[in-house]
Amino acid sequence: KGEMIGINTIIYSSSGSSSGVGFAIPVSTARRVVADLITYGKVNRGEIKISIIQNTKRIANYAGYKISHGLIITKVQNGSQADVSGLKSGKHAVQFGTFNPQTIYLGGDIITAINDISITKYADYLSALEDKKPGDTVVLTIYRNNKYEKISVKLEQSETSHKI
C-alpha cells in the first residue's frame, strides 16, 4: 500500500557497511515526537523524579510486602513534585544484585497503576508516561501500609531527554 510503518534509527554492522541488523521506531512514535524534535531539538517528556526497582516475589518475601508486583520507590528526589505530592521512598538500605551490587532502599510506596493503567514491570511504567509532557498530572495508584491509595503527581522535565 506504500504506507510507512517505521523509521530506521540505527544499523548494527560488524563490518561497518550498511548491512546488518537494523533498528527502527514505529511510525506512531515518530509522529508523536517529531514536533518536539523540530521545536526543542529533543523529545520533551515528563517524568516523575523517583528511583524505582521492579518488585519480585523474592524482594516481596525479603521485605515483607503482601504484593509481589509493581515498582518499588527506592528514592524520591528532595523538593521534586513527587516529594511535594507525598510519595514515600524506602528507608531500609540493602545490597541488591550479584555481579554489580547496588544499594536500594526498601519500605517505600509501590506503584501499581498510572492513570488506571496496570504497572507490573518497568516497561509498563515507561509506556504509561511515554506520551506525557512536563506539567501534565498523572494519578498513581500506590500500595502503602497494606492498602492502596491514589496520589496525583505533576510531571517534570526529563533530564535524560536526548538532543539531536
mmCIF file of C-alpha atoms in Angstrom:
data_model
loop_
_atom_site.group_PDB
_atom_site.id
_atom_site.type_symbol
_atom_site.label_atom_id
_atom_site.label_comp_id
_atom_site.label_asym_id
_atom_site.label_seq_id
_atom_site.Cartn_x
_atom_site.Cartn_y
_atom_site.Cartn_z
ATOM 1 C CA LYS A 1 0.000 0.000 0.000
ATOM 2 C CA GLY A 2 3.001 2.307 0.239
ATOM 3 C CA GLU A 3 2.310 3.152 3.899
ATOM 4 C CA MET A 4 5.189 3.952 6.222
ATOM 5 C CA ILE A 5 5.353 1.641 9.237
ATOM 6 C CA GLY A 6 8.606 2.765 10.815
ATOM 7 C CA ILE A 7 11.777 4.807 10.540
ATOM 8 C CA ASN A 8 15.265 3.318 10.685
ATOM 9 C CA THR A 9 17.276 4.752 13.524
ATOM 10 C CA ILE A 10 20.490 2.737 13.545
ATOM 11 C CA ILE A 11 22.143 -0.241 11.890
ATOM 12 C CA TYR A 12 24.360 -2.611 13.822
ATOM 13 C CA SER A 13 27.021 -3.885 11.481
ATOM 14 C CA SER A 14 30.081 -5.932 12.382
ATOM 15 C CA SER A 15 31.696 -4.948 9.059
ATOM 16 C CA GLY A 16 30.951 -1.225 9.213
ATOM 17 C CA SER A 17 28.940 -1.392 6.000
ATOM 18 C CA SER A 18 25.260 -0.598 5.522
ATOM 19 C CA SER A 19 24.289 -4.223 6.014
ATOM 20 C CA GLY A 20 23.491 -5.810 9.332
ATOM 21 C CA VAL A 21 20.672 -5.620 11.834
ATOM 22 C CA GLY A 22 18.510 -2.525 11.514
ATOM 23 C CA PHE A 23 16.580 -0.962 14.367
ATOM 24 C CA ALA A 24 13.543 1.207 13.762
ATOM 25 C CA ILE A 25 10.921 3.113 15.690
ATOM 26 C CA PRO A 26 7.238 2.687 14.839
ATOM 27 C CA VAL A 27 5.720 5.487 12.786
ATOM 28 C CA SER A 28 3.242 6.141 15.621
ATOM 29 C CA THR A 29 6.196 7.028 17.867
ATOM 30 C CA ALA A 30 7.776 9.166 15.157
ATOM 31 C CA ARG A 31 4.530 11.121 14.688
ATOM 32 C CA ARG A 32 4.337 11.736 18.422
ATOM 33 C CA VAL A 33 7.917 13.017 18.813
ATOM 34 C CA VAL A 34 8.636 14.835 15.533
ATOM 35 C CA ALA A 35 7.082 18.138 16.682
ATOM 36 C CA ASP A 36 9.250 18.093 19.829
ATOM 37 C CA LEU A 37 12.354 17.320 17.774
ATOM 38 C CA ILE A 38 11.667 20.251 15.452
ATOM 39 C CA THR A 39 10.741 22.687 18.247
ATOM 40 C CA TYR A 40 13.185 21.712 21.017
ATOM 41 C CA GLY A 41 15.814 19.561 19.314
ATOM 42 C CA LYS A 42 14.912 16.747 21.726
ATOM 43 C CA VAL A 43 11.962 14.699 22.888
ATOM 44 C CA ASN A 44 10.217 16.696 25.618
ATOM 45 C CA ARG A 45 8.876 14.069 28.041
ATOM 46 C CA GLY A 46 7.605 14.467 31.546
ATOM 47 C CA GLU A 47 8.979 12.337 34.334
ATOM 48 C CA ILE A 48 8.469 11.541 37.983
ATOM 49 C CA LYS A 49 11.655 12.325 39.918
ATOM 50 C CA ILE A 50 11.997 8.959 41.658
ATOM 51 C CA SER A 51 14.239 5.903 41.595
ATOM 52 C CA ILE A 52 12.383 2.619 41.232
ATOM 53 C CA ILE A 53 13.023 -1.108 41.082
ATOM 54 C CA GLN A 54 10.710 -3.854 39.944
ATOM 55 C CA ASN A 55 9.064 -5.751 42.783
ATOM 56 C CA THR A 56 9.520 -9.521 42.631
ATOM 57 C CA LYS A 57 8.460 -12.463 44.786
ATOM 58 C CA ARG A 58 11.988 -12.651 46.156
ATOM 59 C CA ILE A 59 12.061 -8.965 47.126
ATOM 60 C CA ALA A 60 8.499 -9.084 48.467
ATOM 61 C CA ASN A 61 9.343 -12.080 50.673
ATOM 62 C CA TYR A 62 12.501 -10.414 51.946
ATOM 63 C CA ALA A 63 10.816 -7.051 52.628
ATOM 64 C CA GLY A 64 7.558 -8.491 53.960
ATOM 65 C CA TYR A 65 5.395 -6.942 51.245
ATOM 66 C CA LYS A 66 1.966 -8.501 50.772
ATOM 67 C CA ILE A 67 2.186 -7.984 46.973
ATOM 68 C CA SER A 68 4.903 -9.109 44.551
ATOM 69 C CA HIS A 69 4.212 -6.872 41.544
ATOM 70 C CA GLY A 70 4.584 -3.189 40.748
ATOM 71 C CA LEU A 71 7.537 -0.852 41.124
ATOM 72 C CA ILE A 72 9.075 -0.070 44.491
ATOM 73 C CA ILE A 73 10.021 3.562 45.041
ATOM 74 C CA THR A 74 13.532 3.419 46.482
ATOM 75 C CA LYS A 75 14.214 7.151 46.390
ATOM 76 C CA VAL A 76 12.224 10.363 45.928
ATOM 77 C CA GLN A 77 14.170 13.427 44.810
ATOM 78 C CA ASN A 78 14.026 16.084 47.539
ATOM 79 C CA GLY A 79 11.936 19.109 46.570
ATOM 80 C CA SER A 80 10.550 17.431 43.460
ATOM 81 C CA GLN A 81 6.854 17.285 42.554
ATOM 82 C CA ALA A 82 6.945 13.617 43.628
ATOM 83 C CA ASP A 83 8.175 14.752 47.050
ATOM 84 C CA VAL A 84 5.573 17.535 47.258
ATOM 85 C CA SER A 85 2.848 15.019 46.282
ATOM 86 C CA GLY A 86 3.751 12.824 49.239
ATOM 87 C CA LEU A 87 5.347 9.799 47.585
ATOM 88 C CA LYS A 88 7.431 7.837 50.102
ATOM 89 C CA SER A 89 10.809 6.263 49.464
ATOM 90 C CA GLY A 90 12.250 3.295 51.278
ATOM 91 C CA LYS A 91 14.273 3.711 54.467
ATOM 92 C CA HIS A 92 15.769 0.228 54.860
ATOM 93 C CA ALA A 93 19.059 0.021 52.909
ATOM 94 C CA VAL A 94 20.027 -3.355 51.421
ATOM 95 C CA GLN A 95 22.577 -4.517 48.858
ATOM 96 C CA PHE A 96 20.847 -5.790 45.716
ATOM 97 C CA GLY A 97 22.396 -7.666 42.820
ATOM 98 C CA THR A 98 25.084 -10.294 42.455
ATOM 99 C CA PHE A 99 27.621 -9.066 39.891
ATOM 100 C CA ASN A 100 27.275 -5.314 40.343
ATOM 101 C CA PRO A 101 25.525 -4.881 43.699
ATOM 102 C CA GLN A 102 23.877 -1.576 44.414
ATOM 103 C CA THR A 103 22.253 -0.141 47.497
ATOM 104 C CA ILE A 104 18.477 0.047 47.301
ATOM 105 C CA TYR A 105 16.010 1.239 49.907
ATOM 106 C CA LEU A 106 13.020 -0.947 50.731
ATOM 107 C CA GLY A 107 9.851 0.008 52.556
ATOM 108 C CA GLY A 108 8.724 2.728 50.156
ATOM 109 C CA ASP A 109 5.500 3.034 48.204
ATOM 110 C CA ILE A 110 4.859 0.519 45.427
ATOM 111 C CA ILE A 111 3.402 1.900 42.181
ATOM 112 C CA THR A 112 0.737 -0.483 40.859
ATOM 113 C CA ALA A 113 -1.009 1.780 38.295
ATOM 114 C CA ILE A 114 -0.675 5.101 36.468
ATOM 115 C CA ASN A 115 -3.949 6.661 35.310
ATOM 116 C CA ASP A 116 -5.590 3.263 35.928
ATOM 117 C CA ILE A 117 -3.081 1.516 33.625
ATOM 118 C CA SER A 118 -1.688 -1.511 35.472
ATOM 119 C CA ILE A 119 2.040 -1.282 36.244
ATOM 120 C CA THR A 120 3.643 -4.662 36.855
ATOM 121 C CA LYS A 121 7.069 -4.039 35.351
ATOM 122 C CA TYR A 122 9.351 -1.190 34.296
ATOM 123 C CA ALA A 123 8.234 -1.352 30.635
ATOM 124 C CA ASP A 124 4.633 -0.662 31.757
ATOM 125 C CA TYR A 125 5.846 2.422 33.646
ATOM 126 C CA LEU A 126 7.678 3.775 30.598
ATOM 127 C CA SER A 127 4.687 3.098 28.335
ATOM 128 C CA ALA A 128 2.282 4.866 30.695
ATOM 129 C CA LEU A 129 4.468 8.010 30.700
ATOM 130 C CA GLU A 130 5.646 7.891 27.068
ATOM 131 C CA ASP A 131 3.235 10.494 25.683
ATOM 132 C CA LYS A 132 3.131 12.712 28.787
ATOM 133 C CA LYS A 133 4.681 16.184 28.842
ATOM 134 C CA PRO A 134 6.226 18.222 31.659
ATOM 135 C CA GLY A 135 3.379 19.878 33.549
ATOM 136 C CA ASP A 136 0.908 17.038 32.919
ATOM 137 C CA THR A 137 -0.574 15.437 36.034
ATOM 138 C CA VAL A 138 -0.869 11.676 36.437
ATOM 139 C CA VAL A 139 -2.690 9.700 39.119
ATOM 140 C CA LEU A 140 -0.598 6.951 40.670
ATOM 141 C CA THR A 141 -2.155 4.018 42.462
ATOM 142 C CA ILE A 142 0.305 3.080 45.173
ATOM 143 C CA TYR A 143 0.443 0.327 47.737
ATOM 144 C CA ARG A 144 1.376 1.688 51.175
ATOM 145 C CA ASN A 145 0.896 0.165 54.626
ATOM 146 C CA ASN A 146 -1.025 -2.811 53.188
ATOM 147 C CA LYS A 147 -3.623 -0.694 51.363
ATOM 148 C CA TYR A 148 -3.999 1.055 48.012
ATOM 149 C CA GLU A 149 -4.063 4.847 47.701
ATOM 150 C CA LYS A 150 -4.228 7.285 44.795
ATOM 151 C CA ILE A 151 -1.792 10.204 44.597
ATOM 152 C CA SER A 152 -1.660 12.885 41.896
ATOM 153 C CA VAL A 153 1.803 13.876 40.706
ATOM 154 C CA LYS A 154 2.732 16.705 38.347
ATOM 155 C CA LEU A 155 5.359 15.581 35.836
ATOM 156 C CA GLU A 156 8.637 17.447 35.496
ATOM 157 C CA GLN A 157 11.104 17.983 32.673
ATOM 158 C CA SER A 158 13.123 14.870 31.951
ATOM 159 C CA GLU A 159 16.841 15.280 32.475
ATOM 160 C CA THR A 160 17.531 12.260 30.256
ATOM 161 C CA SER A 161 15.919 13.548 27.065
ATOM 162 C CA HIS A 162 18.244 13.093 24.129
ATOM 163 C CA LYS A 163 19.159 16.080 21.995
ATOM 164 C CA ILE A 164 19.748 15.713 18.294
#
